[in-house]
Amino acid sequence: MTRALKFTKGHGTGNDFVLISDPDGQLDLTPRDYAFLADRHVGVGGDGVIRAVKTANFPEWSHLLDADPDAEWFMDYRNNDGSDAEMCGNGIRVYLAYLLAEGLVSLKQGDRIAIGTRAGVKDVQVGANGTFRVDLGRWSMGDDELAPADAVIGAHGLDVARPALGISVGNPHAVVALANDAELKALDLTLPPVVEPVFGPGVNVEFVVPAEPLVDDGIGRISMRVHERGVGETLSCGTGAAAAALATRHWAGASAPHNWRVEVPGGTLGVQMFPTEEGEHVSLSGPAELVYSGIIAV
Amino acid sequence: MTRALKFTKGHGTGNDFVLISDPDGQLDLTPRDYAFLADRHVGVGGDGVIRAVKTANFPEWSHLLDADPDAEWFMDYRNNDGSDAEMCGNGIRVYLAYLLAEGLVSLKQGDRIAIGTRAGVKDVQVGANGTFRVDLGRWSMGDDELAPADAVIGAHGLDVARPALGISVGNPHAVVALANDAELKALDLTLPPVVEPVFGPGVNVEFVVPAEPLVDDGIGRISMRVHERGVGETLSCGTGAAAAALATRHWAGASAPHNWRVEVPGGTLGVQMFPTEEGEHVSLSGPAELVYSGIIAV
């Protein structure tokens, strides 16, 4: 069936998405349809596609581990190839900006909303000037499956392989510290980083450089480039920014701050670590921009 | 100045463009604005941007060598980086489809129209089923500046470097024959082909494989992949398809046909060679699809 589908294109620090509205869950899109929408040459183009559907109309929702009746909206996230994905830290900010712009939710600055994802319910807060903050929840470090203690990662443009620190923020990351901006700039990430020993089914790799000074006005500052598994270098990766800040705080020692500013090629993200009853959470804040809307035959 | 700009996205065999209408030449877009429109993450995204402007309202037109008062419309083509370009074989088909869809010209199947470009006036004909044919004009082969007789081109995934044949279709191409589809498929064009000796300021490289049989029902058939200078591998290159067909006809000898079907990753193109008073011309035919329209703040 060919339908005229209204969509909106948006991005958060250059991580870009095609957003479509389907509150009642009546669209019958195939993975191929999602891949077409995300195709940058023959479709609209995006790192992913996000369908706005009410949790009540998303049949799988009741089967998700911590399905929460308070979450009215579900973020049905699809990768660029049409396959479904659990969560996207930049995507969920753009998703909330979209829900607001479409009049599907009504919130003011400071308000919070629970949004359903395949990785469970995420708490998102409306910030100032078109920014949003999402609580990414618990994180973990040093799990040998994430990155063995002797793991090293090399990349084209880097003279020798460097040690990697494994961090999970729902998805797996390996963070590598570089000495300075020149090293970061010299990286050629058109080819995947070389991970030794190979661990897990693939890992996102963040290369980070501390700013000089590292901490300014109580905020830690780093620059980062990221190679996303199965994708290549991207302009931004939300969970990668969180992992990079967590790793740098670890390396910086006990006096390191819990608030970080992470410069990625597509802009600036904030990362905050804060205590909760179940242990420390990490949150991600940053901009979300809706660029245009259109109608496409799918 | 920020303006709400109406645009249409279209493609020809996967070579994609952002099209905007400016008959009176009143838009005041900078190279940066064009680059924003072509940006695949924060803008609309395309291999290029095409502005529809009347030749009468394009001041540079009267200075172009063969400025032709019969050409009512000019194709103001911009590269992905915002710089201007002379011509685009896939783009001019999509441009005419756009002029028709916007009601800016009125033509029926078989009609021809003269379109102004920075490479002079091009004759475009309306074909059947949403296809168009553009006369690319004169071509040349064997110029030592295009590719010295001893030039070889290597690529990742190819066991040894192969001889290259230099062909100009307004822009420079080096065509390399491969033995079979397996060799073509094995090419890794994420890195540029290695050209020895280096010639010219950079060249587009086409790797071609003849079909089995080469000629079917009077039509020569080849498959091709292309690495465009300064861009990388693309889904399609119109002038590259023409160069590939011209080279293959040369290699096939005197009995080779003058009509070719070229399979590119993004679809199928036709190439025709035909005599004119000034010598042989080569033309390119293929589809043009308009995918959606939208409004963006620029």
CSV table of N, CA and C in Angstrom, one decimal, chain B residues 137-230:
chain,number,residue,atom,x,y,z
B,137,GLY,N,26.9,16.4,-25.7
B,137,GLY,CA,27.8,17.1,-26.7
B,137,GLY,C,29.0,16.3,-27.1
B,138,ARG,N,30.0,17.0,-27.5
B,138,ARG,CA,31.3,16.3,-28.0
B,138,ARG,C,32.0,15.6,-26.8
B,139,TRP,N,32.8,14.6,-27.2
B,139,TRP,CA,33.6,13.9,-26.2
B,139,TRP,C,35.0,13.7,-26.8
B,140,SER,N,36.0,13.4,-26.1
B,140,SER,CA,37.3,13.1,-26.6
B,140,SER,C,38.0,12.0,-25.8
B,141,MET,N,38.9,11.3,-26.5
B,141,MET,CA,39.6,10.2,-25.9
B,141,MET,C,41.1,10.2,-26.2
B,142,GLY,N,41.9,9.7,-25.4
B,142,GLY,CA,43.3,9.5,-25.7
B,142,GLY,C,44.2,10.7,-25.5
B,143,ASP,N,43.6,11.8,-25.1
B,143,ASP,CA,44.4,13.0,-24.7
B,143,ASP,C,45.4,12.6,-23.6
B,144,ASP,N,46.7,12.8,-23.8
B,144,ASP,CA,47.6,12.4,-22.8
B,144,ASP,C,47.4,13.0,-21.4
B,145,GLU,N,46.8,14.2,-21.4
B,145,GLU,CA,46.6,14.9,-20.1
B,145,GLU,C,45.5,14.2,-19.4
B,146,LEU,N,44.5,13.5,-20.1
B,146,LEU,CA,43.4,12.8,-19.4
B,146,LEU,C,43.9,11.6,-18.8
B,147,ALA,N,44.7,10.8,-19.5
B,147,ALA,CA,45.3,9.6,-18.9
B,147,ALA,C,46.5,9.2,-19.8
B,148,PRO,N,47.7,9.3,-19.4
B,148,PRO,CA,48.8,8.9,-20.2
B,148,PRO,C,48.7,7.5,-20.6
B,149,ALA,N,49.3,7.1,-21.8
B,149,ALA,CA,49.1,5.8,-22.4
B,149,ALA,C,49.5,4.7,-21.4
B,150,ASP,N,50.5,5.0,-20.5
B,150,ASP,CA,51.0,4.0,-19.6
B,150,ASP,C,50.3,4.1,-18.2
B,151,ALA,N,49.2,4.8,-18.1
B,151,ALA,CA,48.6,5.0,-16.8
B,151,ALA,C,48.0,3.7,-16.3
B,152,VAL,N,48.2,3.4,-15.0
B,152,VAL,CA,47.5,2.3,-14.4
B,152,VAL,C,46.8,2.8,-13.1
B,153,ILE,N,45.7,2.1,-12.8
B,153,ILE,CA,44.9,2.4,-11.6
B,153,ILE,C,44.7,1.2,-10.8
B,154,GLY,N,45.0,1.4,-9.5
B,154,GLY,CA,44.8,0.3,-8.5
B,154,GLY,C,43.7,0.7,-7.6
B,155,ALA,N,43.2,-0.3,-6.9
B,155,ALA,CA,42.1,0.0,-5.9
B,155,ALA,C,42.2,-1.1,-4.8
B,156,HIS,N,41.8,-0.8,-3.6
B,156,HIS,CA,41.7,-1.8,-2.6
B,156,HIS,C,40.7,-2.9,-3.0
B,157,GLY,N,41.2,-4.1,-2.9
B,157,GLY,CA,40.3,-5.3,-3.3
B,157,GLY,C,40.7,-5.8,-4.7
B,158,LEU,N,41.5,-5.0,-5.4
B,158,LEU,CA,42.0,-5.4,-6.7
B,158,LEU,C,43.4,-6.0,-6.6
B,159,ASP,N,43.7,-7.1,-7.2
B,159,ASP,CA,45.0,-7.7,-7.0
B,159,ASP,C,46.1,-6.9,-7.6
B,160,VAL,N,46.0,-6.5,-8.8
B,160,VAL,CA,47.0,-5.7,-9.5
B,160,VAL,C,46.4,-4.5,-10.2
B,161,ALA,N,47.2,-3.4,-10.3
B,161,ALA,CA,46.7,-2.2,-11.0
B,161,ALA,C,46.4,-2.5,-12.5
B,162,ARG,N,45.5,-1.9,-13.1
B,162,ARG,CA,45.0,-2.1,-14.4
B,162,ARG,C,45.2,-0.9,-15.3
B,163,PRO,N,45.3,-1.1,-16.6
B,163,PRO,CA,45.5,0.1,-17.5
B,163,PRO,C,44.2,1.0,-17.5
B,164,ALA,N,44.4,2.2,-17.7
B,164,ALA,CA,43.3,3.2,-17.7
B,164,ALA,C,43.2,3.9,-19.0
B,165,LEU,N,42.0,4.2,-19.4
B,165,LEU,CA,41.7,4.9,-20.7
B,165,LEU,C,41.1,6.2,-20.3
B,166,GLY,N,41.8,7.3,-20.7
B,166,GLY,CA,41.2,8.7,-20.4
B,166,GLY,C,40.2,9.1,-21.4
B,167,ILE,N,39.1,9.6,-20.8
B,167,ILE,CA,38.0,10.1,-21.7
B,167,ILE,C,37.4,11.4,-21.1
B,168,SER,N,37.2,12.4,-21.9
B,168,SER,CA,36.6,13.6,-21.5
B,168,SER,C,35.2,13.7,-22.0
B,169,VAL,N,34.2,14.0,-21.1
B,169,VAL,CA,32.8,14.3,-21.5
B,169,VAL,C,32.5,15.6,-20.8
B,170,GLY,N,33.3,16.6,-21.1
B,170,GLY,CA,33.2,17.9,-20.4
B,170,GLY,C,34.1,17.9,-19.2
B,171,ASN,N,34.0,16.8,-18.5
B,171,ASN,CA,34.9,16.6,-17.3
B,171,ASN,C,35.7,15.3,-17.5
B,172,PRO,N,36.8,15.2,-16.7
B,172,PRO,CA,37.8,14.1,-17.0
B,172,PRO,C,37.5,12.8,-16.3
B,173,HIS,N,37.6,11.7,-17.1
B,173,HIS,CA,37.3,10.3,-16.6
B,173,HIS,C,38.5,9.4,-17.0
B,174,ALA,N,38.7,8.4,-16.1
B,174,ALA,CA,39.7,7.4,-16.4
B,174,ALA,C,38.9,6.1,-16.2
B,175,VAL,N,38.8,5.3,-17.3
B,175,VAL,CA,38.0,4.1,-17.3
B,175,VAL,C,38.9,2.8,-17.2
B,176,VAL,N,38.5,1.9,-16.3
B,176,VAL,CA,39.3,0.7,-16.1
B,176,VAL,C,38.4,-0.5,-16.3
B,177,ALA,N,38.9,-1.4,-17.2
B,177,ALA,CA,38.1,-2.6,-17.4
B,177,ALA,C,38.5,-3.7,-16.4
B,178,LEU,N,37.5,-4.3,-15.8
B,178,LEU,CA,37.7,-5.5,-14.9
B,178,LEU,C,37.2,-6.7,-15.6
B,179,ALA,N,37.6,-7.9,-15.1
B,179,ALA,CA,37.3,-9.2,-15.8
B,179,ALA,C,35.9,-9.6,-15.6
B,180,ASN,N,35.4,-9.4,-14.4
B,180,ASN,CA,34.1,-10.0,-14.1
B,180,ASN,C,33.4,-9.3,-12.9
B,181,ASP,N,32.1,-9.7,-12.6
B,181,ASP,CA,31.4,-9.1,-11.5
B,181,ASP,C,32.0,-9.3,-10.2
B,182,ALA,N,32.7,-10.4,-10.0
B,182,ALA,CA,33.3,-10.7,-8.7
B,182,ALA,C,34.4,-9.7,-8.4
B,183,GLU,N,35.2,-9.3,-9.4
B,183,GLU,CA,36.2,-8.3,-9.2
B,183,GLU,C,35.6,-7.0,-8.9
B,184,LEU,N,34.5,-6.7,-9.6
B,184,LEU,CA,33.8,-5.4,-9.4
B,184,LEU,C,33.2,-5.3,-8.0
B,185,LYS,N,32.7,-6.4,-7.6
B,185,LYS,CA,32.0,-6.4,-6.2
B,185,LYS,C,33.1,-6.3,-5.1
B,186,ALA,N,34.3,-6.9,-5.4
B,186,ALA,CA,35.3,-7.0,-4.4
B,186,ALA,C,36.0,-5.6,-4.1
B,187,LEU,N,35.8,-4.7,-5.0
B,187,LEU,CA,36.5,-3.3,-4.9
B,187,LEU,C,36.0,-2.7,-3.6
B,188,ASP,N,37.0,-2.1,-2.9
B,188,ASP,CA,36.7,-1.3,-1.7
B,188,ASP,C,37.0,0.2,-2.1
B,189,LEU,N,36.0,0.9,-2.4
B,189,LEU,CA,36.2,2.3,-2.9
B,189,LEU,C,36.0,3.3,-1.8
B,190,THR,N,36.1,2.9,-0.5
B,190,THR,CA,36.0,3.8,0.6
B,190,THR,C,37.3,4.7,0.6
B,191,LEU,N,38.4,4.1,0.0
B,191,LEU,CA,39.6,4.9,-0.2
B,191,LEU,C,39.7,5.1,-1.7
B,192,PRO,N,40.3,6.3,-2.1
B,192,PRO,CA,40.4,6.6,-3.5
B,192,PRO,C,41.3,5.6,-4.2
B,193,PRO,N,41.0,5.3,-5.5
B,193,PRO,CA,41.8,4.5,-6.3
B,193,PRO,C,43.2,5.2,-6.4
B,194,VAL,N,44.2,4.3,-6.6
B,194,VAL,CA,45.6,4.8,-6.7
B,194,VAL,C,46.0,4.9,-8.2
B,195,VAL,N,46.2,6.2,-8.6
B,195,VAL,CA,46.4,6.5,-10.0
B,195,VAL,C,47.9,6.7,-10.3
B,196,GLU,N,48.5,6.0,-11.2
B,196,GLU,CA,50.0,6.1,-11.5
B,196,GLU,C,50.2,6.2,-13.0
B,197,PRO,N,51.0,7.2,-13.5
B,197,PRO,CA,51.4,8.3,-12.8
B,197,PRO,C,50.1,9.2,-12.5
B,198,VAL,N,50.3,10.1,-11.5
B,198,VAL,CA,49.2,11.0,-11.2
B,198,VAL,C,49.0,11.9,-12.4
B,199,PHE,N,47.8,12.1,-12.9
B,199,PHE,CA,47.6,13.1,-14.0
B,199,PHE,C,46.5,14.0,-13.7
B,200,GLY,N,46.7,15.2,-14.2
B,200,GLY,CA,45.6,16.2,-14.1
B,200,GLY,C,45.4,16.6,-12.6
B,201,PRO,N,44.4,17.4,-12.4
B,201,PRO,CA,44.1,17.8,-11.0
B,201,PRO,C,43.1,16.9,-10.3
B,202,GLY,N,43.1,15.6,-10.8
B,202,GLY,CA,42.2,14.7,-10.2
B,202,GLY,C,41.2,14.2,-11.3
B,203,VAL,N,40.8,13.0,-11.2
B,203,VAL,CA,40.0,12.4,-12.2
B,203,VAL,C,38.9,11.5,-11.6
B,204,ASN,N,37.8,11.4,-12.3
B,204,ASN,CA,36.8,10.4,-11.9
B,204,ASN,C,37.2,9.1,-12.5
B,205,VAL,N,37.1,8.0,-11.6
B,205,VAL,CA,37.5,6.7,-12.1
B,205,VAL,C,36.3,5.8,-12.2
B,206,GLU,N,36.1,5.2,-13.4
B,206,GLU,CA,35.0,4.2,-13.6
B,206,GLU,C,35.6,2.8,-13.7
B,207,PHE,N,35.1,1.8,-13.0
B,207,PHE,CA,35.5,0.4,-13.1
B,207,PHE,C,34.3,-0.2,-13.8
B,208,VAL,N,34.6,-0.9,-15.0
B,208,VAL,CA,33.5,-1.4,-15.8
B,208,VAL,C,33.7,-2.9,-16.0
B,209,VAL,N,32.6,-3.6,-16.1
B,209,VAL,CA,32.6,-5.0,-16.5
B,209,VAL,C,31.6,-5.3,-17.6
B,210,PRO,N,32.0,-5.9,-18.7
B,210,PRO,CA,31.1,-6.2,-19.8
B,210,PRO,C,30.1,-7.3,-19.4
B,211,ALA,N,28.9,-7.2,-19.9
B,211,ALA,CA,27.9,-8.3,-19.6
B,211,ALA,C,28.2,-9.4,-20.5
B,212,GLU,N,27.6,-10.6,-20.2
B,212,GLU,CA,27.7,-11.8,-21.0
B,212,GLU,C,26.4,-12.1,-21.6
B,213,PRO,N,26.1,-12.0,-22.9
B,213,PRO,CA,27.0,-11.5,-23.9
B,213,PRO,C,27.0,-9.9,-23.8
B,214,LEU,N,28.1,-9.4,-24.4
B,214,LEU,CA,28.3,-7.9,-24.3
B,214,LEU,C,27.1,-7.2,-25.0
B,215,VAL,N,26.7,-7.7,-26.1
B,215,VAL,CA,25.6,-7.0,-26.9
B,215,VAL,C,24.4,-7.9,-26.9
B,216,ASP,N,23.3,-7.3,-26.6
B,216,ASP,CA,22.0,-8.0,-26.6
B,216,ASP,C,20.9,-7.2,-27.3
B,217,ASP,N,20.4,-7.8,-28.4
B,217,ASP,CA,19.4,-7.0,-29.1
B,217,ASP,C,19.9,-5.7,-29.6
B,218,GLY,N,21.2,-5.7,-30.0
B,218,GLY,CA,21.8,-4.4,-30.5
B,218,GLY,C,22.2,-3.4,-29.5
B,219,ILE,N,22.0,-3.8,-28.2
B,219,ILE,CA,22.4,-2.8,-27.2
B,219,ILE,C,23.6,-3.4,-26.4
B,220,GLY,N,24.7,-2.6,-26.3
B,220,GLY,CA,25.8,-3.0,-25.4
B,220,GLY,C,25.5,-2.8,-24.0
B,221,ARG,N,26.0,-3.8,-23.2
B,221,ARG,CA,25.6,-3.8,-21.7
B,221,ARG,C,26.8,-3.9,-20.8
B,222,ILE,N,26.9,-3.0,-19.9
B,222,ILE,CA,28.0,-3.0,-18.9
B,222,ILE,C,27.5,-2.7,-17.5
B,223,SER,N,28.3,-3.2,-16.5
B,223,SER,CA,28.1,-2.7,-15.1
B,223,SER,C,29.3,-1.8,-14.8
B,224,MET,N,29.0,-0.9,-13.8
B,224,MET,CA,30.0,0.1,-13.5
B,224,MET,C,29.9,0.5,-12.0
B,225,ARG,N,31.1,0.7,-11.4
B,225,ARG,CA,31.1,1.5,-10.1
B,225,ARG,C,32.0,2.7,-10.3
B,226,VAL,N,31.8,3.7,-9.6
B,226,VAL,CA,32.5,5.0,-9.9
B,226,VAL,C,33.0,5.6,-8.6
B,227,HIS,N,34.2,6.1,-8.7
B,227,HIS,CA,34.7,7.0,-7.6
B,227,HIS,C,34.9,8.4,-8.1
B,228,GLU,N,34.1,9.3,-7.6
B,228,GLU,CA,34.1,10.7,-8.1
B,228,GLU,C,35.1,11.5,-7.3
B,229,ARG,N,35.9,12.2,-8.1
B,229,ARG,CA,37.0,13.0,-7.4
B,229,ARG,C,36.4,14.0,-6.4
B,230,GLY,N,37.1,14.0,-5.3
B,230,GLY,CA,36.6,14.9,-4.2
B,230,GLY,C,35.4,14.5,-3.5
